[in-house]
Coordinates of C-alpha atoms in Angstrom, one line a residue:
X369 CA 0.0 0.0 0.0
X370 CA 1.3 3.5 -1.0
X371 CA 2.4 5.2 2.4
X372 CA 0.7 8.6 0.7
X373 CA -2.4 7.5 2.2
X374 CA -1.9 7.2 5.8
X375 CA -2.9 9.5 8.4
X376 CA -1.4 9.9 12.2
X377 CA -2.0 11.7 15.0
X378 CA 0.8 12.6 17.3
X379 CA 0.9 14.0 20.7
X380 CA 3.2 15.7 22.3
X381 CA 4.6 16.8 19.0
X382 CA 7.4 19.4 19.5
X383 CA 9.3 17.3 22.0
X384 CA 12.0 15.8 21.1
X385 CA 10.6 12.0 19.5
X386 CA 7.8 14.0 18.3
X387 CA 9.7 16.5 16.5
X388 CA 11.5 13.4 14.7
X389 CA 8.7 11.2 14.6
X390 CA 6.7 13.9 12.3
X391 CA 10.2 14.1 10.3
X392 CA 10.2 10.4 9.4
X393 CA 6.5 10.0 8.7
X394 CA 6.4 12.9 6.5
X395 CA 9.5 11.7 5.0
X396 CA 7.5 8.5 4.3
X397 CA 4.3 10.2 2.6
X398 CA 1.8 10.4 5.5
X399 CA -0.3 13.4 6.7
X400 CA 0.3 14.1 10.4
X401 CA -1.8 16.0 13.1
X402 CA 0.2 17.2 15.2
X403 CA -0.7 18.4 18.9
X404 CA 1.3 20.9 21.0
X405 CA 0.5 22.4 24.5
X406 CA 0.0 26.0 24.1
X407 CA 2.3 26.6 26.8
X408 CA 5.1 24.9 24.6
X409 CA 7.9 27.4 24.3
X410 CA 9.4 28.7 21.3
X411 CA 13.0 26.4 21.9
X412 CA 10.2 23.6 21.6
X413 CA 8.3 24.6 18.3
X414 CA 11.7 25.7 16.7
X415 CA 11.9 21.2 16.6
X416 CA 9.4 21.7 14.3
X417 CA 10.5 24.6 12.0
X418 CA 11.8 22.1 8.9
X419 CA 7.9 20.9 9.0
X420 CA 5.9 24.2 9.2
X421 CA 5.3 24.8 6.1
X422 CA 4.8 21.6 4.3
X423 CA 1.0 21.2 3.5
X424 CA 0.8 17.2 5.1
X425 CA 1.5 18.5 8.8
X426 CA -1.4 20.5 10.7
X427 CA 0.1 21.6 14.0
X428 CA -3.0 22.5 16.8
X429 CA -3.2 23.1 19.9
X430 CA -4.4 20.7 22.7
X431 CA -3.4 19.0 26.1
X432 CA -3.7 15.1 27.1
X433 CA -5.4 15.8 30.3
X434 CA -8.3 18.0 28.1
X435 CA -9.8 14.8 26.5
X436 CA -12.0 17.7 24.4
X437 CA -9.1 18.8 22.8
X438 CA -7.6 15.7 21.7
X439 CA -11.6 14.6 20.4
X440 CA -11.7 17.8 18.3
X441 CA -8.0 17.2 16.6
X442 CA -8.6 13.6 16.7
X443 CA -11.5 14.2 14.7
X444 CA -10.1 16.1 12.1
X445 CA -7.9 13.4 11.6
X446 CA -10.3 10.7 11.4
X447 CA -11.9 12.7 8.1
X448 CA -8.7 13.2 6.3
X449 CA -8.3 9.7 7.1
X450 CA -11.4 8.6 5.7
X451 CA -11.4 10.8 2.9
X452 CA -7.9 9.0 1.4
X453 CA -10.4 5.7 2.2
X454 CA -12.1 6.6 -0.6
X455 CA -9.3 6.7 -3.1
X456 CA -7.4 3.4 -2.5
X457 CA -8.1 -0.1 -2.7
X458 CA -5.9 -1.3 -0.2
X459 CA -7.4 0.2 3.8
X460 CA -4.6 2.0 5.9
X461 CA -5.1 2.6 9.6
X462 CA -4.8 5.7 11.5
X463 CA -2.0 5.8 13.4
X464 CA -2.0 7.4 16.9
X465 CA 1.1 8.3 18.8
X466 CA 1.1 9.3 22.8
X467 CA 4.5 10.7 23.1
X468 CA 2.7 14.0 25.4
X469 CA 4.3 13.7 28.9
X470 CA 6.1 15.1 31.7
X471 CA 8.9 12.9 31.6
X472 CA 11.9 14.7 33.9
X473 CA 11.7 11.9 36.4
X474 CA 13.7 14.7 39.2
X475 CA 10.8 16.8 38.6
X476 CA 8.5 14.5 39.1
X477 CA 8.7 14.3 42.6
X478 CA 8.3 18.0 43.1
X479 CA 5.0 17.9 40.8
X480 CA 3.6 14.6 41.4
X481 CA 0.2 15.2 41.1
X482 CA 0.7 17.3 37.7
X483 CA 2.8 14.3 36.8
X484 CA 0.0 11.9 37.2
X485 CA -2.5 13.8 35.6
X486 CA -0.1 13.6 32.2
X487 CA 1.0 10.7 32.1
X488 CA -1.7 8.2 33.5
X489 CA -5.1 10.4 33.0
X490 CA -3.7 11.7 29.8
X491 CA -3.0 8.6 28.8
X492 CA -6.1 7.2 29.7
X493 CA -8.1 10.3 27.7
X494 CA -6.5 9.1 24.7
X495 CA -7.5 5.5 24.8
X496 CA -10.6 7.2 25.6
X497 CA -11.0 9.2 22.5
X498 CA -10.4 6.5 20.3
X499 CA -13.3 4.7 22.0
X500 CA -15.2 7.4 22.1
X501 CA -15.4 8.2 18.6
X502 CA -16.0 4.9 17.5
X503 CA -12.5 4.9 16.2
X504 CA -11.4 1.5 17.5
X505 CA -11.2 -0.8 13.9
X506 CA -9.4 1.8 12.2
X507 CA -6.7 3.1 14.8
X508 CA -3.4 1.7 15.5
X509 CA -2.3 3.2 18.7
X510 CA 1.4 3.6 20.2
X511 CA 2.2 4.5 23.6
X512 CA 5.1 5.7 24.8
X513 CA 6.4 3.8 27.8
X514 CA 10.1 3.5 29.8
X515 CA 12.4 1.4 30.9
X516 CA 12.3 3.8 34.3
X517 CA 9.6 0.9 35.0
X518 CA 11.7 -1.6 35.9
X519 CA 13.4 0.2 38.4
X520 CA 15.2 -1.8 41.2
X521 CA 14.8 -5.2 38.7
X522 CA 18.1 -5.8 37.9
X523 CA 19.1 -5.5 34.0
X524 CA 19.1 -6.6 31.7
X525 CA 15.3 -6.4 31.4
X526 CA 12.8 -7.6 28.8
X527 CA 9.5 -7.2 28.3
X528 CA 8.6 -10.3 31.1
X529 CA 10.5 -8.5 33.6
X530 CA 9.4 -7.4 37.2
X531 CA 8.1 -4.0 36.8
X532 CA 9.4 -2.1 40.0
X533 CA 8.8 1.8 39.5
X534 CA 11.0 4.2 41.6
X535 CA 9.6 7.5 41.0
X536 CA 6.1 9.3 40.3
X537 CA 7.1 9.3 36.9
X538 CA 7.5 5.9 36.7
X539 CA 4.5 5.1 38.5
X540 CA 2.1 7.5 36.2
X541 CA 3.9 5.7 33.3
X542 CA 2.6 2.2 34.8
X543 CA -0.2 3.2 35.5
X544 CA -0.6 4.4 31.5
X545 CA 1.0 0.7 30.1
X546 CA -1.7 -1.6 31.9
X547 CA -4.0 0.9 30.4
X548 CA -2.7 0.3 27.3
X549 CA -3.0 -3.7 28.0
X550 CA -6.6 -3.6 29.3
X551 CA -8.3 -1.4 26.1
X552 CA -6.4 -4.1 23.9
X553 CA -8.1 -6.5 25.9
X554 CA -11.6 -4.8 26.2
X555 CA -12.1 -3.5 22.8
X556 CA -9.6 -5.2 20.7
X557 CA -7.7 -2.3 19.9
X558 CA -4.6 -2.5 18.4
X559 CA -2.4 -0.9 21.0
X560 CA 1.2 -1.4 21.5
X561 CA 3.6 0.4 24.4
X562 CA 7.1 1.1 23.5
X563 CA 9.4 0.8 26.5
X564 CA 11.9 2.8 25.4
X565 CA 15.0 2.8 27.2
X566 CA 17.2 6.5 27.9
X567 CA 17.1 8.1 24.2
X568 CA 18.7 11.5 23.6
X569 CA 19.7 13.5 20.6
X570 CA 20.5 17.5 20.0
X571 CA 16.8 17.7 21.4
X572 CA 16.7 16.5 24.4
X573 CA 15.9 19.5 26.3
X574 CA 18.4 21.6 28.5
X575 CA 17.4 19.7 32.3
X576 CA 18.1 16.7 31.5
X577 CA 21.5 15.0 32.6
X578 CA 23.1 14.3 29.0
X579 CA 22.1 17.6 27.3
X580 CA 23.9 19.4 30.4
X581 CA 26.7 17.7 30.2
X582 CA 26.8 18.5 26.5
X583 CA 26.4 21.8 26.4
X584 CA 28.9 22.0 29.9
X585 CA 31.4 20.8 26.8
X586 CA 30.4 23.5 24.0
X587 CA 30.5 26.2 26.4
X588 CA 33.9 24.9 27.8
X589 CA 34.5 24.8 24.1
X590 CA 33.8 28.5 23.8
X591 CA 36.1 29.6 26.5
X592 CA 33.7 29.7 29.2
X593 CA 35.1 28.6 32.4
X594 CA 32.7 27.3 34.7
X595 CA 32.1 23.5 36.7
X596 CA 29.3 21.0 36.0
X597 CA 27.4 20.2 39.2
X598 CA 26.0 16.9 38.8
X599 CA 24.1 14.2 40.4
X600 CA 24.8 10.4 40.6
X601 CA 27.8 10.4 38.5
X602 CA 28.3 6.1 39.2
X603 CA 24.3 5.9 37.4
X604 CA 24.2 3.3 34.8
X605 CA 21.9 3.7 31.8
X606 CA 21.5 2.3 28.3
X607 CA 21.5 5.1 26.0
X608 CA 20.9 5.8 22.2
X609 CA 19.5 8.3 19.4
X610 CA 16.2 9.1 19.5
X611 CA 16.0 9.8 15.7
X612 CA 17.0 5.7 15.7
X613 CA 14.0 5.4 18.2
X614 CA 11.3 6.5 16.7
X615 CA 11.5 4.0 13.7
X616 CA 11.0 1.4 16.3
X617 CA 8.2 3.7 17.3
X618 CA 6.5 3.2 13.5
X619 CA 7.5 -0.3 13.3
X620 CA 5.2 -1.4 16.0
X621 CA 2.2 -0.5 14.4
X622 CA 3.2 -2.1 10.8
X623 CA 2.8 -5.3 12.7
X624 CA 0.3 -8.2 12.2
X625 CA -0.7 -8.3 16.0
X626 CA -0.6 -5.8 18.7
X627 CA 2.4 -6.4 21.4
X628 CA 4.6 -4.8 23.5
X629 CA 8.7 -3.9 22.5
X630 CA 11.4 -2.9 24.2
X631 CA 14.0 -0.7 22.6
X632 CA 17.3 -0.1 23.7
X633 CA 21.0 -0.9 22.6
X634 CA 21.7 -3.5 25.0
X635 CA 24.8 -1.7 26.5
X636 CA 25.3 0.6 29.4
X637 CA 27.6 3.4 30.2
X638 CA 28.2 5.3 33.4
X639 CA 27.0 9.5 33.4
X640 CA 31.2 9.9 34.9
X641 CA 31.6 8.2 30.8
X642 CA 29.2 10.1 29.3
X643 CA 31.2 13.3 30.9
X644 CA 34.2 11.8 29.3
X645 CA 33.3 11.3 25.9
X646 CA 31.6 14.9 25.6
X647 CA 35.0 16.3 27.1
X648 CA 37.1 14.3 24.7
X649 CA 35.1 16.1 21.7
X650 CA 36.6 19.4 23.1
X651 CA 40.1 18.3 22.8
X652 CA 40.4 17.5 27.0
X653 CA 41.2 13.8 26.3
X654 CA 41.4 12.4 29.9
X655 CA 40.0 13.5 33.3
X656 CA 41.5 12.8 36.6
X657 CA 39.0 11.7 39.1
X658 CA 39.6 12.2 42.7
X659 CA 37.4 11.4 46.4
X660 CA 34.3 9.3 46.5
X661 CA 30.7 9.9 46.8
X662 CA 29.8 13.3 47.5
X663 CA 33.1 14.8 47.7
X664 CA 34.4 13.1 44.2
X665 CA 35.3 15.3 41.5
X666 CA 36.4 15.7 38.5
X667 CA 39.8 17.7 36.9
X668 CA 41.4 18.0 33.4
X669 CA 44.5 15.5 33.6
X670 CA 46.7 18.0 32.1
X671 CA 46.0 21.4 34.1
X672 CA 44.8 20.0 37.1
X673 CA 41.5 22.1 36.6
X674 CA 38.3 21.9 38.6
X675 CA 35.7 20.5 36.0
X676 CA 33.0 18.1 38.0
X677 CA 32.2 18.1 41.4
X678 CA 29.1 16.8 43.2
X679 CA 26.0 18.0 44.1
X680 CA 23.3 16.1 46.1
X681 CA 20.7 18.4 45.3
X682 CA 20.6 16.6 41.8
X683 CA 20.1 12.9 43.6
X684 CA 16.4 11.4 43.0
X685 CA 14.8 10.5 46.2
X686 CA 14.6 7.2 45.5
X687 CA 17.8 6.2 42.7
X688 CA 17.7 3.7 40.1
X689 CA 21.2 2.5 39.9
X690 CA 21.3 0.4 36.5
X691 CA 19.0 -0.1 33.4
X692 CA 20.0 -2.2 30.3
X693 CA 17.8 -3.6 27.9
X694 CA 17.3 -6.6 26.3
X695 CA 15.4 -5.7 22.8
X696 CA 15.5 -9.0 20.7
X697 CA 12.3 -9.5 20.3
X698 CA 12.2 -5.9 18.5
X699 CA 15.5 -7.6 16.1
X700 CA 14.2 -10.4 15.7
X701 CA 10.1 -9.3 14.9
X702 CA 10.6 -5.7 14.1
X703 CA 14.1 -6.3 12.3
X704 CA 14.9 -2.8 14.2
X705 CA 18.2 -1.8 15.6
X706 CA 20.5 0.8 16.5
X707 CA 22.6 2.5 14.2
X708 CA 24.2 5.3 16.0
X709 CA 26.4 4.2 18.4
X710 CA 27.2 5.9 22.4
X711 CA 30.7 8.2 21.6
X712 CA 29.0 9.2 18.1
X713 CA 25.5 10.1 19.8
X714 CA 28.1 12.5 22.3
X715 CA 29.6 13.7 19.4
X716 CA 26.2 14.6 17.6
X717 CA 25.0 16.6 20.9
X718 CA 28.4 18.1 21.5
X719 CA 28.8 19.1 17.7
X720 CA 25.6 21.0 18.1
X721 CA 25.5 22.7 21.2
X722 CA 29.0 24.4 19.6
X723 CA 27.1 25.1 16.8
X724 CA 24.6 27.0 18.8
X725 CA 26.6 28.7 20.9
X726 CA 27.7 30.4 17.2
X727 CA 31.1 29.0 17.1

């Protein structure tokens, strides 16, 4: 079937796998509704600048927790959809995409409540809609889940593994994958949850640990001298691109039945390594590492200079010390894996936040 015909529906559109979601499907001939908080702020929207003008990508405003909103643009969808029904032989689906979330676990824990009200309830209103509007036979629905579910399990983890969540984050994101389950269950949707493990890119927005560090590097880069406060620097997570990510994302709904994936690369690196390899892109090849625990820092091996030190302000209430996926049953069903790999991702983030800086 000619990919000029389908229709999707993403929320959470100017974040970072939204942004590059829009960018594949567009690239791949599909119309896509987009939806966008109108709180989102202009660093957010500027994701979507390559896309504003093309005539196959409708951006509107709406929030997951205002199940009216989502309706109205759902809805809009659902009769461009139907209107490309009537020029084909062979019947697309319209494909739905829950990427809208708070997902900063830190901040989850000083906003709980709002937290919950994203990621479960909106959730939930999604699922909701599609019921609603009688959409069920003709949507194939993604959801985007996390590997901060497994928590305390000890890696690598798979899809069977004991789901332990640490955080309110990962507890609203729970809440939002048996939801997932049950209206595949109830209604026979064809729902799938992605449980994506950490993904960045030169997206990823400014609080979170790997974009810091990056852009920590470009500004060293620039001459500005200044030290990275940082958190749990002995964390171990699995990380990749997100622009690798979200063609697992696209995959899971190309599929004959509706199950769940997990996505990662299957390796693990330290945040004291990812502080390494951005360093190493600036030309400070090796850093000296000295104390333990809260009073360990970090120094450039040749000058001796402070670089990294400690903060415990930047510790989660409750840590989780090591995730690493095991994703194959995505190689082997969705014949998906990475392509970028851990120093070049660095590299790519690096590269950019020099580049921004005007350098």
């Amino acid at each position: 079937m000619s990919t000029s015909t389908r229709v999707a529906f993403i929320t959470g559109a100017a974040g970072q796998d939204g942004s590059f979601l829009a960018e594949l499907l567009i690239g791949k001939g599909y119309t896509v509704y987009g939806m966008v908080r109108r709180s989102s702020n202009m660093t957010n929207l500027d994701r979507l600048t390559a896309l504003r003008h093309n005539h196959r990508f409708h951006i509107h405003y709406g929030d997951v927790t205002d199940i009216a909103s989502i309706m109205r643009i759902l809805t809009l969808a659902k009769k461009d959809y139907f209107n490309t029904l009537l020029n084909v032989k062979e019947k697309g689906y319209l494909e739905v995409y829950n990427l809208a979330a708070q997902s900063h676990v830190k901040v989850s824990f000083e906003v709980p409540q709002y937290t919950a009200n994203t990621d479960a309830i909106g959730t939930l209103n999604v699922l909701e809609a599609v019921v609603q509007l009688e959409l069920t036979p003709h949507v194939r629905l993604y959801q985007a889940s996390t590997s901060e579910l497994f928590g305390s399990t000890a890696p690598p983890q798979n899809e069977e593994s004991l789901m332990c969540p640490q955080s309110p984050y990962a507890v609203a994101k729970l809440f939002a994958h048996w939801a997932v389950k049950n209206y595949r269950d109830a209604y026979n949707m064809y729902a799938v949850s992605g449980i994506l493990f950490n993904h960045e890119s030169e997206r990823r927005a400014a609080n979170f640990v790997t974009r810091k560090i990056t852009k920590f590097a470009a500004a060293l880069h620039r001459g500005q001298k200044s030290v990275l406060e940082i958190g749990n620097l002995h964390a171990l997570r699995d990380w990749g691109y997100a622009k690798d990510y979200v063609e697992a994302m696209w995959a899971m709904l190309q599929q004959d039945s509706a199950t769940d994936f997990v996505i990662a690369t299957g390796e693990q690196h330290t945040v004291k390594e990812c502080i390494e390899a951005a360093l190493e892109v600036v030309g400070i090849p090796r850093i000296e590492w000295r104390g333990t625990g809260l009073s360990e820092t970090g120094h450039n091996a040749e000058t001796g200079d402070l670089l990294v030190e400690v903060n415990a302000k930047y510790f989660r209430p409750t840590e989780v010390d090591s995730l690493q996926g095991d994703c194959r049953k995505a190689t082997d069903v969705l014949k998906w894996k990475h392509t970028t790999g851990f120093k070049e991702l660095v590299k790519i983030m690096v590269l950019h936040d020099i580049q921004e800086l005007g350098i």
